């Protein structure tokens, strides 16, 4: 799964597009407080996260919808989500479009047709993450656990954990993730090693 593009829609219907190159590394630079870090929050929000973590300011005040176009090996998936209602901090509804080539919708074409659970199930399935839930009895010292795409936030785009400091080095590492009866290998997980 790669990010093809990120789109934001203002309340008056204007759309801003940020396109990425699918091959290679994309580097985003700019002055302080221009929205670079908010991009990771937007991507997580459009991966099925209900909590809206975009910092208060111009983006949260002026944007009505957020959208991300994901590229998979055989198809594209667009996930769009409305900004939370005024004073709200979460939103669990979304719009989903799938196809070999997905056209970016206009503001007027944005409509809710799924929710965060549907987005999570879709993206998890396309990534090959099997349905897997470990249920424990009530009053247990452990909590029930489900493996899904939400566990990739830490490894993919989270600005607080990404290797963005000047003196950081990204090293591919092999990890084995065990969950109940399923064991999966997560290869080339990026981890930060600081000098």
PDB file of C-alpha atoms in Angstrom:
ATOM      1  CA  UNK A   1       0.000   0.000   0.000  1.00  0.00           C
ATOM      2  CA  UNK A   2       1.378   3.375  -1.024  1.00  0.00           C
ATOM      3  CA  UNK A   3      -0.042   6.842  -0.737  1.00  0.00           C
ATOM      4  CA  UNK A   4      -0.836   8.170  -4.216  1.00  0.00           C
ATOM      5  CA  UNK A   5      -2.228  11.525  -3.062  1.00  0.00           C
ATOM      6  CA  UNK A   6      -3.770  13.512  -0.211  1.00  0.00           C
ATOM      7  CA  UNK A   7      -6.685  15.911  -0.771  1.00  0.00           C
ATOM      8  CA  UNK A   8      -8.331  18.509   1.430  1.00  0.00           C
ATOM      9  CA  UNK A   9     -11.634  20.215   0.697  1.00  0.00           C
ATOM     10  CA  UNK A  10     -12.548  23.614   2.127  1.00  0.00           C
ATOM     11  CA  UNK A  11     -16.040  24.509   3.305  1.00  0.00           C
ATOM     12  CA  UNK A  12     -16.559  26.516   0.107  1.00  0.00           C
ATOM     13  CA  UNK A  13     -15.786  23.476  -2.076  1.00  0.00           C
ATOM     14  CA  UNK A  14     -12.227  24.212  -3.140  1.00  0.00           C
ATOM     15  CA  UNK A  15      -9.852  21.249  -3.234  1.00  0.00           C
ATOM     16  CA  UNK A  16      -6.093  21.177  -2.660  1.00  0.00           C
ATOM     17  CA  UNK A  17      -4.131  18.174  -3.903  1.00  0.00           C
ATOM     18  CA  UNK A  18      -0.774  16.801  -2.805  1.00  0.00           C
ATOM     19  CA  UNK A  19       0.469  14.110  -5.185  1.00  0.00           C
ATOM     20  CA  UNK A  20       3.260  11.666  -4.392  1.00  0.00           C
ATOM     21  CA  UNK A  21       5.626   9.677  -6.590  1.00  0.00           C
ATOM     22  CA  UNK A  22       4.916   5.975  -6.107  1.00  0.00           C
ATOM     23  CA  UNK A  23       8.479   4.893  -6.781  1.00  0.00           C
ATOM     24  CA  UNK A  24      11.129   6.122  -4.398  1.00  0.00           C
ATOM     25  CA  UNK A  25      11.112   8.454  -1.435  1.00  0.00           C
ATOM     26  CA  UNK A  26       8.949  11.569  -1.135  1.00  0.00           C
ATOM     27  CA  UNK A  27      10.351  14.368   1.006  1.00  0.00           C
ATOM     28  CA  UNK A  28       8.077  17.119   2.299  1.00  0.00           C
ATOM     29  CA  UNK A  29       9.756  20.353   3.301  1.00  0.00           C
ATOM     30  CA  UNK A  30       8.545  23.808   4.232  1.00  0.00           C
ATOM     31  CA  UNK A  31       8.497  26.538   6.806  1.00  0.00           C
ATOM     32  CA  UNK A  32       7.405  25.914  10.355  1.00  0.00           C
ATOM     33  CA  UNK A  33       3.641  25.690  11.013  1.00  0.00           C
ATOM     34  CA  UNK A  34       2.668  25.145   7.373  1.00  0.00           C
ATOM     35  CA  UNK A  35       0.938  21.756   7.825  1.00  0.00           C
ATOM     36  CA  UNK A  36       3.703  19.222   7.158  1.00  0.00           C
ATOM     37  CA  UNK A  37       3.091  17.308  10.390  1.00  0.00           C
ATOM     38  CA  UNK A  38      -0.672  17.453   9.898  1.00  0.00           C
ATOM     39  CA  UNK A  39      -0.270  15.256   6.804  1.00  0.00           C
ATOM     40  CA  UNK A  40       0.508  12.209   8.963  1.00  0.00           C
ATOM     41  CA  UNK A  41      -2.576  12.953  11.092  1.00  0.00           C
ATOM     42  CA  UNK A  42      -4.696  13.171   7.927  1.00  0.00           C
ATOM     43  CA  UNK A  43      -3.387   9.822   6.658  1.00  0.00           C
ATOM     44  CA  UNK A  44      -4.101   8.107   9.989  1.00  0.00           C
ATOM     45  CA  UNK A  45      -7.561   9.689  10.092  1.00  0.00           C
ATOM     46  CA  UNK A  46      -8.238   8.273   6.613  1.00  0.00           C
ATOM     47  CA  UNK A  47      -7.029   4.813   7.666  1.00  0.00           C
ATOM     48  CA  UNK A  48     -10.011   4.366   9.982  1.00  0.00           C
ATOM     49  CA  UNK A  49      -8.971   6.379  13.015  1.00  0.00           C
ATOM     50  CA  UNK A  50     -11.989   8.088  14.584  1.00  0.00           C
ATOM     51  CA  UNK A  51     -10.035  10.500  16.751  1.00  0.00           C
ATOM     52  CA  UNK A  52      -9.218  13.738  14.937  1.00  0.00           C
ATOM     53  CA  UNK A  53      -5.662  14.716  15.889  1.00  0.00           C
ATOM     54  CA  UNK A  54      -4.971  17.530  13.408  1.00  0.00           C
ATOM     55  CA  UNK A  55      -3.836  20.456  15.564  1.00  0.00           C
ATOM     56  CA  UNK A  56      -6.229  23.364  15.990  1.00  0.00           C
ATOM     57  CA  UNK A  57      -5.570  26.130  13.525  1.00  0.00           C
ATOM     58  CA  UNK A  58      -6.017  26.944   9.867  1.00  0.00           C
ATOM     59  CA  UNK A  59      -6.470  23.338   8.702  1.00  0.00           C
ATOM     60  CA  UNK A  60      -8.973  22.317  11.352  1.00  0.00           C
ATOM     61  CA  UNK A  61     -10.855  25.616  10.941  1.00  0.00           C
ATOM     62  CA  UNK A  62     -11.134  25.674   7.142  1.00  0.00           C
ATOM     63  CA  UNK A  63     -11.214  22.049   5.947  1.00  0.00           C
ATOM     64  CA  UNK A  64     -14.546  20.257   5.565  1.00  0.00           C
ATOM     65  CA  UNK A  65     -13.289  16.902   4.183  1.00  0.00           C
ATOM     66  CA  UNK A  66      -9.990  14.997   4.030  1.00  0.00           C
ATOM     67  CA  UNK A  67      -9.181  12.290   1.482  1.00  0.00           C
ATOM     68  CA  UNK A  68      -6.306   9.914   0.778  1.00  0.00           C
ATOM     69  CA  UNK A  69      -5.859   7.837  -2.359  1.00  0.00           C
ATOM     70  CA  UNK A  70      -4.041   4.571  -1.605  1.00  0.00           C
ATOM     71  CA  UNK A  71      -2.374   2.532  -4.347  1.00  0.00           C
ATOM     72  CA  UNK A  72      -2.361  -1.261  -4.008  1.00  0.00           C
ATOM     73  CA  UNK A  73      -0.826  -3.672  -6.517  1.00  0.00           C
ATOM     74  CA  UNK A  74      -4.067  -4.153  -8.495  1.00  0.00           C
ATOM     75  CA  UNK A  75      -6.327  -1.310  -7.448  1.00  0.00           C
ATOM     76  CA  UNK A  76      -6.708   2.120  -5.921  1.00  0.00           C
ATOM     77  CA  UNK A  77      -8.764   2.899  -2.831  1.00  0.00           C
ATOM     78  CA  UNK A  78      -9.910   6.392  -1.930  1.00  0.00           C
ATOM     79  CA  UNK A  79     -10.967   7.020   1.656  1.00  0.00           C
ATOM     80  CA  UNK A  80     -12.503  10.410   2.442  1.00  0.00           C
ATOM     81  CA  UNK A  81     -13.735  11.596   5.822  1.00  0.00           C
ATOM     82  CA  UNK A  82     -15.566  14.716   6.893  1.00  0.00           C
ATOM     83  CA  UNK A  83     -13.995  16.857   9.573  1.00  0.00           C
ATOM     84  CA  UNK A  84     -15.655  16.439  12.973  1.00  0.00           C
ATOM     85  CA  UNK A  85     -18.582  18.742  13.628  1.00  0.00           C
ATOM     86  CA  UNK A  86     -17.784  22.047  15.329  1.00  0.00           C
ATOM     87  CA  UNK A  87     -16.373  21.406  18.774  1.00  0.00           C
ATOM     88  CA  UNK A  88     -16.067  17.672  18.108  1.00  0.00           C
ATOM     89  CA  UNK A  89     -12.900  15.626  18.372  1.00  0.00           C
ATOM     90  CA  UNK A  90     -13.909  12.520  16.433  1.00  0.00           C
ATOM     91  CA  UNK A  91     -15.808  11.284  13.408  1.00  0.00           C
ATOM     92  CA  UNK A  92     -16.464   7.658  12.525  1.00  0.00           C
ATOM     93  CA  UNK A  93     -18.104   7.959   9.090  1.00  0.00           C
ATOM     94  CA  UNK A  94     -16.300   7.864   5.755  1.00  0.00           C
ATOM     95  CA  UNK A  95     -16.571   7.582   2.001  1.00  0.00           C
ATOM     96  CA  UNK A  96     -14.925   4.730   0.118  1.00  0.00           C
ATOM     97  CA  UNK A  97     -14.227   4.361  -3.602  1.00  0.00           C
ATOM     98  CA  UNK A  98     -12.391   1.453  -5.222  1.00  0.00           C
ATOM     99  CA  UNK A  99     -11.253   0.663  -8.736  1.00  0.00           C
ATOM    100  CA  UNK A 100      -8.310   0.175 -11.060  1.00  0.00           C
ATOM    101  CA  UNK A 101      -8.181   3.961 -11.386  1.00  0.00           C
ATOM    102  CA  UNK A 102     -10.189   6.106  -8.982  1.00  0.00           C
ATOM    103  CA  UNK A 103     -11.145   9.648  -9.950  1.00  0.00           C
ATOM    104  CA  UNK A 104     -10.759  12.169  -7.160  1.00  0.00           C
ATOM    105  CA  UNK A 105     -14.273  13.344  -6.272  1.00  0.00           C
ATOM    106  CA  UNK A 106     -15.416  16.937  -6.399  1.00  0.00           C
ATOM    107  CA  UNK A 107     -16.766  18.479  -3.215  1.00  0.00           C
ATOM    108  CA  UNK A 108     -20.323  17.863  -4.414  1.00  0.00           C
ATOM    109  CA  UNK A 109     -19.594  14.144  -4.942  1.00  0.00           C
ATOM    110  CA  UNK A 110     -18.429  13.525  -1.375  1.00  0.00           C
ATOM    111  CA  UNK A 111     -20.909  11.364   0.500  1.00  0.00           C
ATOM    112  CA  UNK A 112     -20.782   8.951   3.424  1.00  0.00           C
ATOM    113  CA  UNK A 113     -21.075   5.287   2.446  1.00  0.00           C
ATOM    114  CA  UNK A 114     -19.118   3.453   5.168  1.00  0.00           C
ATOM    115  CA  UNK A 115     -17.642   3.885   8.639  1.00  0.00           C
ATOM    116  CA  UNK A 116     -14.268   3.471  10.339  1.00  0.00           C
ATOM    117  CA  UNK A 117     -14.877  -0.231  11.000  1.00  0.00           C
ATOM    118  CA  UNK A 118     -15.514  -0.741   7.273  1.00  0.00           C
ATOM    119  CA  UNK A 119     -12.371   1.223   6.357  1.00  0.00           C
ATOM    120  CA  UNK A 120     -10.290  -0.773   8.844  1.00  0.00           C
ATOM    121  CA  UNK A 121     -11.636  -4.102   7.554  1.00  0.00           C
ATOM    122  CA  UNK A 122     -11.114  -3.114   3.900  1.00  0.00           C
ATOM    123  CA  UNK A 123      -7.542  -1.851   4.267  1.00  0.00           C
ATOM    124  CA  UNK A 124      -6.579  -4.705   6.608  1.00  0.00           C
ATOM    125  CA  UNK A 125      -7.932  -7.246   4.128  1.00  0.00           C
ATOM    126  CA  UNK A 126      -6.158  -5.660   1.159  1.00  0.00           C
ATOM    127  CA  UNK A 127      -2.895  -5.750   3.103  1.00  0.00           C
ATOM    128  CA  UNK A 128      -3.386  -9.436   3.913  1.00  0.00           C
ATOM    129  CA  UNK A 129      -3.896  -8.966   7.642  1.00  0.00           C
ATOM    130  CA  UNK A 130      -6.193 -11.876   8.590  1.00  0.00           C
ATOM    131  CA  UNK A 131      -9.172 -11.472  10.877  1.00  0.00           C
ATOM    132  CA  UNK A 132      -7.743 -12.281  14.258  1.00  0.00           C
ATOM    133  CA  UNK A 133      -9.232 -11.500  17.645  1.00  0.00           C
ATOM    134  CA  UNK A 134      -8.062 -12.749  21.002  1.00  0.00           C
ATOM    135  CA  UNK A 135     -10.934 -12.617  23.445  1.00  0.00           C
ATOM    136  CA  UNK A 136     -10.316 -12.883  27.159  1.00  0.00           C
ATOM    137  CA  UNK A 137     -12.858 -13.311  29.945  1.00  0.00           C
ATOM    138  CA  UNK A 138     -14.232 -10.255  31.725  1.00  0.00           C
ATOM    139  CA  UNK A 139     -12.369  -9.228  34.879  1.00  0.00           C
ATOM    140  CA  UNK A 140      -9.168 -10.642  33.410  1.00  0.00           C
ATOM    141  CA  UNK A 141      -5.877  -8.849  33.842  1.00  0.00           C
ATOM    142  CA  UNK A 142      -5.568  -8.725  30.025  1.00  0.00           C
ATOM    143  CA  UNK A 143      -7.810  -7.033  27.499  1.00  0.00           C
ATOM    144  CA  UNK A 144      -9.181  -8.444  24.257  1.00  0.00           C
ATOM    145  CA  UNK A 145      -6.981  -7.750  21.267  1.00  0.00           C
ATOM    146  CA  UNK A 146      -7.620  -7.527  17.523  1.00  0.00           C
ATOM    147  CA  UNK A 147      -4.959  -7.334  14.820  1.00  0.00           C
ATOM    148  CA  UNK A 148      -5.709  -4.855  12.026  1.00  0.00           C
ATOM    149  CA  UNK A 149      -4.288  -1.952  10.046  1.00  0.00           C
ATOM    150  CA  UNK A 150      -4.445   0.330  13.074  1.00  0.00           C
ATOM    151  CA  UNK A 151      -1.261  -1.340  14.340  1.00  0.00           C
ATOM    152  CA  UNK A 152       0.619   0.067  11.364  1.00  0.00           C
ATOM    153  CA  UNK A 153       0.153   3.686  12.487  1.00  0.00           C
ATOM    154  CA  UNK A 154       3.219   3.391  14.665  1.00  0.00           C
ATOM    155  CA  UNK A 155       5.317   2.065  11.791  1.00  0.00           C
ATOM    156  CA  UNK A 156       4.084   4.134   8.890  1.00  0.00           C
ATOM    157  CA  UNK A 157       3.286   7.789   9.226  1.00  0.00           C
ATOM    158  CA  UNK A 158       3.141   8.825  12.847  1.00  0.00           C
ATOM    159  CA  UNK A 159       5.037  12.094  13.105  1.00  0.00           C
ATOM    160  CA  UNK A 160       6.014  11.510  16.708  1.00  0.00           C
ATOM    161  CA  UNK A 161       7.704   8.231  15.887  1.00  0.00           C
ATOM    162  CA  UNK A 162       8.947   8.792  12.334  1.00  0.00           C
ATOM    163  CA  UNK A 163      12.626   9.123  11.590  1.00  0.00           C
ATOM    164  CA  UNK A 164      12.597  12.785  10.720  1.00  0.00           C
ATOM    165  CA  UNK A 165      15.340  14.183  12.897  1.00  0.00           C
ATOM    166  CA  UNK A 166      18.457  15.268  11.021  1.00  0.00           C
ATOM    167  CA  UNK A 167      20.719  12.855  12.859  1.00  0.00           C
ATOM    168  CA  UNK A 168      18.461   9.817  12.448  1.00  0.00           C
ATOM    169  CA  UNK A 169      19.167   6.736  10.418  1.00  0.00           C
ATOM    170  CA  UNK A 170      16.467   4.384   9.133  1.00  0.00           C
ATOM    171  CA  UNK A 171      17.467   0.732   9.302  1.00  0.00           C
ATOM    172  CA  UNK A 172      15.325  -2.072   7.851  1.00  0.00           C
ATOM    173  CA  UNK A 173      14.769  -4.771  10.471  1.00  0.00           C
ATOM    174  CA  UNK A 174      13.067  -8.155  10.554  1.00  0.00           C
ATOM    175  CA  UNK A 175      10.383  -8.668  13.193  1.00  0.00           C
ATOM    176  CA  UNK A 176       8.104 -11.566  14.028  1.00  0.00           C
ATOM    177  CA  UNK A 177       4.657 -10.644  15.291  1.00  0.00           C
ATOM    178  CA  UNK A 178       2.786 -13.393  17.140  1.00  0.00           C
ATOM    179  CA  UNK A 179      -0.935 -13.127  17.710  1.00  0.00           C
ATOM    180  CA  UNK A 180      -2.850 -16.074  19.185  1.00  0.00           C
ATOM    181  CA  UNK A 181      -2.706 -18.847  16.541  1.00  0.00           C
ATOM    182  CA  UNK A 182      -1.317 -16.688  13.739  1.00  0.00           C
ATOM    183  CA  UNK A 183       2.334 -15.845  13.350  1.00  0.00           C
ATOM    184  CA  UNK A 184       3.194 -13.289  10.725  1.00  0.00           C
ATOM    185  CA  UNK A 185       6.466 -11.792   9.623  1.00  0.00           C
ATOM    186  CA  UNK A 186       6.631  -8.046   9.241  1.00  0.00           C
ATOM    187  CA  UNK A 187       9.699  -7.489   7.091  1.00  0.00           C
ATOM    188  CA  UNK A 188      11.555  -4.253   6.635  1.00  0.00           C
ATOM    189  CA  UNK A 189       9.978  -2.464   9.551  1.00  0.00           C
ATOM    190  CA  UNK A 190      11.663   0.898   9.840  1.00  0.00           C
ATOM    191  CA  UNK A 191      13.121   1.732  13.213  1.00  0.00           C
ATOM    192  CA  UNK A 192      15.054   4.796  14.240  1.00  0.00           C
ATOM    193  CA  UNK A 193      18.576   4.612  15.509  1.00  0.00           C
ATOM    194  CA  UNK A 194      19.898   7.910  16.821  1.00  0.00           C
ATOM    195  CA  UNK A 195      23.583   8.795  16.739  1.00  0.00           C
TER     196      UNK A 195
END
